[in-house]
Amino acid sequence: MGKMMSGLIITIALLCISFVICVAKECTNIPTQLSSHTFRYDLLQSKNESLKTEMFSHYHLTPTDDTAWSSLLPRKMLREEEDEYGWTMMYRKIKNSDNASGSFLKEVSLHDVRLDPNSFHWRAQQTNLEYLLMLDVDSLTWSFRKAAGLDAPGDYYGGWERPDIELRGHFVGHYLSATAYMWASTHNDTLKQKMSDLISALSACQQKFGTGYLSAFPSSFFDRFEAITPVWAPYYTIHKILAGLVDQYKLAGNSQALKMATWMADYFYGRVRNVIKKYSVERHWQSLNEETGGMNDVLYQIYSITGDSKYLLLAHLFDKPCFLGVLAIQADDISGFHSNTHIPIVVGSQLRYEITGDPLHKEISMFFMDIVNASHSYATGGTSVSEFWQDPKRMATTLQTENEESCTTYNMLKVSRNLFRWTKEVSYADYYERALTNGVLGIQRGTEPGLMIYMLPLGRGVSKAVTYHGWGTPYGAFWCCYGTGIESFSKLGDSIYFQEDGESPALYVTQYISSSLDWKSAGLSLSQKVKPVVSWDPYMRVTFSFSSSKGGMGKELTLNLRIPVWTNSEGAKVSLNGQSLKVPASGNFLSIKQNWKSGDQVTMELPLSIRTEAIKDDRPEYSSLQAILYGPYLLAGHTSKDWSITTQAKAEKWINSIPETHNSHLVTLSQQSGNISYVLSNSNQTITMEVSPAPGTQNAVAATFRLVTADSKGRISGPEELIGSLVMIEPFDFPGMLVMQATNSSLAVQDSSSTDQDASRFRLVAGVDGKPGSVSLRLESKKGCFVYSDQVLEPGMKLRLECNSDATDEKYKQGASFRFKKGMSQYNPMSFVMSGTQRNFVLSPLFSLRDETYNVYFSVQT
């Protein structure tokens, strides 16, 4: 009778958990600021004790759960002998399960995908690999060893991994995952050894603790957590460590890592059980208002590997019913929630669906994806402002420097990836492409290892370099977004291809990224080559080539090619071995079924077009706010604060490609003063001399000019080829405007259509100083007038025209002569000019920008 009663209690409890929303509840009761990682870090580092007291006095004031949970989940629910009741099977039987896990698309192993070394994605991956190899095992494990009471050689790292930061150790978990992904993607032997050394060092720490516990901070942090007293998200860090160990097992085959993960999970199973036995399950739910990362997700993974039902139960207990319940009743009520606290809970809920077949959790994630896309996302595909969700369809007033926390994009990609595997709907693959391209690829600073951003600014006249955090540093940042960043750039090949097994095997190509695939189940190798996209040839051109030393499997296989929503299927062309195929409407897959063999080739030609996309805001006063996209690529305008543009035509008429030849006409003019190099610069439309800037900065943009020739010369081998030509000087970021003589012989940038053309025409001549490689600019309309700097250079000094000076004066010769070199900034191959009635803008892909100032949205008036 006792066993039957226990079984009944567990059944009721699981029913309540499965439907998530026994009674509606309030969820976020920590003051909003404390949920922010940025605010929490600053507060803990502050010496303002009165502020700390005030903020933490509100910690967990509102009851998190209702009494229903207490009555349905009694204190002694977690029993050592729950396996004998077979509660897992019972749980499945009480469901009207629609689990179709056999029909889910299979992930293609990263071991079987290689990025093309000529691709942008490979360069991003390689930059990340360099960073992973730069990091030192002793420094990574310094705080772990100290916490375990072991000797800690070497030096600790800074930023959020400092030994006085409560979140320390989180990055090490991310590093375990990132190196596992990267090793699968590259099979780099040096990285494999570093991974092995790190696991061994962490294992020694766990052995020293002796309980299964493993972290860079003491277990007393969990005493504080369970006592509902302030502590910075200890389960968040534990999730990262557990996930890293599981990834090391799954991707690198490290069995020691799995043993460590299960021992850790056993330890925390005991802690949660003790909380429920001592207090109630309500008390456990209450503690979950402190961020716990993806604990449910990693515990579901451990259950799927081990089959041990206690991990399944523990995973359920980290599902956050007060948040999932809002989604279960399909209410868009996520405003005010800390975004990256809750997206991982949805990811865990997705794995719950895959394991249990509970259809509610499928509906939860589909609804969640729908509302984020429809009401809470930007044109990048990203979400959040200052780490939180705001009111639905009120995105216009959220534009600022602290948009789109990088972690949220990383986790939203997981949500969309899972939804695609379940449904095969192109819309989820389209979203993945948008968010990966515009929200992930640009968070690295070019090819500089270890420089990434926390937030992706989307306001007026913003820069990735000018946010609260700015660019991080390799050894002094280690923010949460550094952790997700190194993971993202380690697994760029994980969602290009998906497989479908069964009687009719198939391959789905969901991302057009130059790469190769070892399609083992087909006995074939597939090479995907994507021609670099350019503005002057509006097509994405893709070629698939098949090869095999075995000649294929001898049976029909289906190749499914995504026809993206951004293309015009009527203009798209696809051919198989030279024979044209019928292309379905955009938003579908083109399926090609045949017995594939070595030498088969499929070519695709997908039209790209410029289009505008309104911001997700239903207030009439913001209806003109538009983003501009070229196929899947979000374009950003080089500008400071201007974002109004008035046009009289459709987008394809007022936005035009920049010709391929224009880059060869870009120059930077410089002069030397001692050890300091100065450059001619456009400073608020006045021409000045400034200290030579670093590449990729807004000052580098200001120091770049295009030489416009009267005879419209095409490609040239170098700017020196233009010596002797009549030129006009156009600032890089002010297309259609020219440098010209203004009042008092000064030089200014003015609209070329409203000024005297003679004031803007210069003869480019060999430098009057007679030195090799120098040039001078002589105003064509006034004899003997040259662009001239002062005898003593200093930042901000205005340039002017100097006429009829003594040509033998050495100081004059020096001031009128400039060194001539390739422009510090260059047009991206996907750059355009957007023409307005007041001024024009250069548009470049957002992912390609570094420190330049830009707008993503424009107020477009027609």
PDB file of N, CA and C in Angstrom, residues 726-767:
ATOM      1  N   LEU A 726      43.207  65.030 -63.216  1.00  0.00           N
ATOM      2  CA  LEU A 726      42.322  65.964 -62.564  1.00  0.00           C
ATOM      3  C   LEU A 726      41.373  65.148 -61.687  1.00  0.00           C
ATOM      4  N   VAL A 727      41.338  65.472 -60.387  1.00  0.00           N
ATOM      5  CA  VAL A 727      40.541  64.648 -59.476  1.00  0.00           C
ATOM      6  C   VAL A 727      39.658  65.526 -58.597  1.00  0.00           C
ATOM      7  N   MET A 728      38.595  64.913 -58.120  1.00  0.00           N
ATOM      8  CA  MET A 728      37.793  65.473 -57.040  1.00  0.00           C
ATOM      9  C   MET A 728      37.929  64.519 -55.860  1.00  0.00           C
ATOM     10  N   ILE A 729      37.808  65.063 -54.648  1.00  0.00           N
ATOM     11  CA  ILE A 729      38.111  64.289 -53.441  1.00  0.00           C
ATOM     12  C   ILE A 729      36.821  64.072 -52.652  1.00  0.00           C
ATOM     13  N   GLU A 730      36.375  62.817 -52.591  1.00  0.00           N
ATOM     14  CA  GLU A 730      35.118  62.468 -51.939  1.00  0.00           C
ATOM     15  C   GLU A 730      35.398  61.733 -50.626  1.00  0.00           C
ATOM     16  N   PRO A 731      34.927  62.228 -49.489  1.00  0.00           N
ATOM     17  CA  PRO A 731      35.129  61.503 -48.229  1.00  0.00           C
ATOM     18  C   PRO A 731      34.467  60.131 -48.292  1.00  0.00           C
ATOM     19  N   PHE A 732      35.101  59.160 -47.672  1.00  0.00           N
ATOM     20  CA  PHE A 732      34.618  57.777 -47.710  1.00  0.00           C
ATOM     21  C   PHE A 732      33.164  57.660 -47.271  1.00  0.00           C
ATOM     22  N   ASP A 733      32.820  58.316 -46.153  1.00  0.00           N
ATOM     23  CA  ASP A 733      31.489  58.146 -45.590  1.00  0.00           C
ATOM     24  C   ASP A 733      30.527  59.268 -45.944  1.00  0.00           C
ATOM     25  N   PHE A 734      30.904  60.133 -46.918  1.00  0.00           N
ATOM     26  CA  PHE A 734      30.006  61.165 -47.414  1.00  0.00           C
ATOM     27  C   PHE A 734      29.943  61.091 -48.936  1.00  0.00           C
ATOM     28  N   PRO A 735      29.442  59.986 -49.482  1.00  0.00           N
ATOM     29  CA  PRO A 735      29.387  59.874 -50.944  1.00  0.00           C
ATOM     30  C   PRO A 735      28.525  60.983 -51.544  1.00  0.00           C
ATOM     31  N   GLY A 736      29.011  61.534 -52.651  1.00  0.00           N
ATOM     32  CA  GLY A 736      28.290  62.621 -53.304  1.00  0.00           C
ATOM     33  C   GLY A 736      28.687  63.986 -52.803  1.00  0.00           C
ATOM     34  N   MET A 737      29.514  64.044 -51.765  1.00  0.00           N
ATOM     35  CA  MET A 737      30.036  65.321 -51.275  1.00  0.00           C
ATOM     36  C   MET A 737      31.524  65.387 -51.592  1.00  0.00           C
ATOM     37  N   LEU A 738      32.051  66.603 -51.673  1.00  0.00           N
ATOM     38  CA  LEU A 738      33.428  66.775 -52.117  1.00  0.00           C
ATOM     39  C   LEU A 738      34.183  67.744 -51.217  1.00  0.00           C
ATOM     40  N   VAL A 739      35.497  67.558 -51.162  1.00  0.00           N
ATOM     41  CA  VAL A 739      36.377  68.517 -50.503  1.00  0.00           C
ATOM     42  C   VAL A 739      36.555  69.705 -51.443  1.00  0.00           C
ATOM     43  N   MET A 740      36.349  70.897 -50.922  1.00  0.00           N
ATOM     44  CA  MET A 740      36.460  72.074 -51.796  1.00  0.00           C
ATOM     45  C   MET A 740      36.873  73.304 -51.000  1.00  0.00           C
ATOM     46  N   GLN A 741      37.280  74.323 -51.735  1.00  0.00           N
ATOM     47  CA  GLN A 741      37.672  75.580 -51.111  1.00  0.00           C
ATOM     48  C   GLN A 741      36.447  76.242 -50.502  1.00  0.00           C
ATOM     49  N   ALA A 742      36.569  76.613 -49.235  1.00  0.00           N
ATOM     50  CA  ALA A 742      35.491  77.330 -48.569  1.00  0.00           C
ATOM     51  C   ALA A 742      35.953  78.764 -48.315  1.00  0.00           C
ATOM     52  N   THR A 743      35.369  79.395 -47.329  1.00  0.00           N
ATOM     53  CA  THR A 743      35.756  80.780 -47.034  1.00  0.00           C
ATOM     54  C   THR A 743      37.154  80.833 -46.419  1.00  0.00           C
ATOM     55  N   ASN A 744      37.821  81.932 -46.611  1.00  0.00           N
ATOM     56  CA  ASN A 744      39.152  82.171 -46.029  1.00  0.00           C
ATOM     57  C   ASN A 744      40.162  81.095 -46.409  1.00  0.00           C
ATOM     58  N   SER A 745      39.994  80.534 -47.597  1.00  0.00           N
ATOM     59  CA  SER A 745      40.917  79.537 -48.144  1.00  0.00           C
ATOM     60  C   SER A 745      40.924  78.216 -47.362  1.00  0.00           C
ATOM     61  N   SER A 746      39.992  78.051 -46.405  1.00  0.00           N
ATOM     62  CA  SER A 746      39.922  76.771 -45.692  1.00  0.00           C
ATOM     63  C   SER A 746      39.283  75.728 -46.598  1.00  0.00           C
ATOM     64  N   LEU A 747      39.372  74.479 -46.176  1.00  0.00           N
ATOM     65  CA  LEU A 747      38.821  73.371 -46.956  1.00  0.00           C
ATOM     66  C   LEU A 747      37.671  72.733 -46.187  1.00  0.00           C
ATOM     67  N   ALA A 748      36.570  72.501 -46.867  1.00  0.00           N
ATOM     68  CA  ALA A 748      35.381  71.928 -46.226  1.00  0.00           C
ATOM     69  C   ALA A 748      34.787  70.859 -47.131  1.00  0.00           C
ATOM     70  N   VAL A 749      33.908  70.053 -46.548  1.00  0.00           N
ATOM     71  CA  VAL A 749      33.178  69.023 -47.286  1.00  0.00           C
ATOM     72  C   VAL A 749      31.779  69.546 -47.541  1.00  0.00           C
ATOM     73  N   GLN A 750      31.429  69.673 -48.809  1.00  0.00           N
ATOM     74  CA  GLN A 750      30.129  70.233 -49.166  1.00  0.00           C
ATOM     75  C   GLN A 750      29.483  69.411 -50.271  1.00  0.00           C
ATOM     76  N   ASP A 751      28.181  69.631 -50.423  1.00  0.00           N
ATOM     77  CA  ASP A 751      27.402  68.918 -51.433  1.00  0.00           C
ATOM     78  C   ASP A 751      27.894  69.321 -52.820  1.00  0.00           C
ATOM     79  N   SER A 752      28.236  68.334 -53.619  1.00  0.00           N
ATOM     80  CA  SER A 752      28.811  68.611 -54.949  1.00  0.00           C
ATOM     81  C   SER A 752      27.808  69.247 -55.888  1.00  0.00           C
ATOM     82  N   SER A 753      26.514  69.060 -55.637  1.00  0.00           N
ATOM     83  CA  SER A 753      25.516  69.565 -56.587  1.00  0.00           C
ATOM     84  C   SER A 753      25.148  71.019 -56.335  1.00  0.00           C
ATOM     85  N   SER A 754      25.575  71.571 -55.201  1.00  0.00           N
ATOM     86  CA  SER A 754      25.134  72.931 -54.858  1.00  0.00           C
ATOM     87  C   SER A 754      26.291  73.910 -54.728  1.00  0.00           C
ATOM     88  N   THR A 755      27.442  73.549 -55.240  1.00  0.00           N
ATOM     89  CA  THR A 755      28.602  74.433 -55.086  1.00  0.00           C
ATOM     90  C   THR A 755      29.312  74.613 -56.423  1.00  0.00           C
ATOM     91  N   ASP A 756      30.229  75.514 -56.401  1.00  0.00           N
ATOM     92  CA  ASP A 756      31.047  75.812 -57.575  1.00  0.00           C
ATOM     93  C   ASP A 756      31.983  74.635 -57.850  1.00  0.00           C
ATOM     94  N   GLN A 757      31.818  73.989 -58.990  1.00  0.00           N
ATOM     95  CA  GLN A 757      32.631  72.824 -59.311  1.00  0.00           C
ATOM     96  C   GLN A 757      34.114  73.165 -59.383  1.00  0.00           C
ATOM     97  N   ASP A 758      34.427  74.403 -59.790  1.00  0.00           N
ATOM     98  CA  ASP A 758      35.841  74.780 -59.889  1.00  0.00           C
ATOM     99  C   ASP A 758      36.535  74.733 -58.535  1.00  0.00           C
ATOM    100  N   ALA A 759      35.764  74.903 -57.471  1.00  0.00           N
ATOM    101  CA  ALA A 759      36.349  74.914 -56.133  1.00  0.00           C
ATOM    102  C   ALA A 759      36.678  73.511 -55.624  1.00  0.00           C
ATOM    103  N   SER A 760      36.306  72.493 -56.399  1.00  0.00           N
ATOM    104  CA  SER A 760      36.508  71.124 -55.937  1.00  0.00           C
ATOM    105  C   SER A 760      37.389  70.295 -56.869  1.00  0.00           C
ATOM    106  N   ARG A 761      37.966  70.938 -57.910  1.00  0.00           N
ATOM    107  CA  ARG A 761      38.761  70.186 -58.886  1.00  0.00           C
ATOM    108  C   ARG A 761      40.245  70.436 -58.635  1.00  0.00           C
ATOM    109  N   PHE A 762      40.953  69.345 -58.373  1.00  0.00           N
ATOM    110  CA  PHE A 762      42.372  69.438 -58.046  1.00  0.00           C
ATOM    111  C   PHE A 762      43.192  68.628 -59.048  1.00  0.00           C
ATOM    112  N   ARG A 763      44.355  69.114 -59.306  1.00  0.00           N
ATOM    113  CA  ARG A 763      45.312  68.368 -60.126  1.00  0.00           C
ATOM    114  C   ARG A 763      46.245  67.631 -59.176  1.00  0.00           C
ATOM    115  N   LEU A 764      46.272  66.304 -59.300  1.00  0.00           N
ATOM    116  CA  LEU A 764      47.156  65.495 -58.469  1.00  0.00           C
ATOM    117  C   LEU A 764      48.525  65.462 -59.142  1.00  0.00           C
ATOM    118  N   VAL A 765      49.530  66.026 -58.485  1.00  0.00           N
ATOM    119  CA  VAL A 765      50.857  66.148 -59.100  1.00  0.00           C
ATOM    120  C   VAL A 765      51.904  65.540 -58.181  1.00  0.00           C
ATOM    121  N   ALA A 766      53.056  65.280 -58.736  1.00  0.00           N
ATOM    122  CA  ALA A 766      54.170  64.797 -57.913  1.00  0.00           C
ATOM    123  C   ALA A 766      54.471  65.835 -56.839  1.00  0.00           C
ATOM    124  N   GLY A 767      54.861  65.372 -55.677  1.00  0.00           N
ATOM    125  CA  GLY A 767      55.072  66.255 -54.538  1.00  0.00           C
ATOM    126  C   GLY A 767      56.036  67.380 -54.829  1.00  0.00           C
TER     127      GLY A 767
END
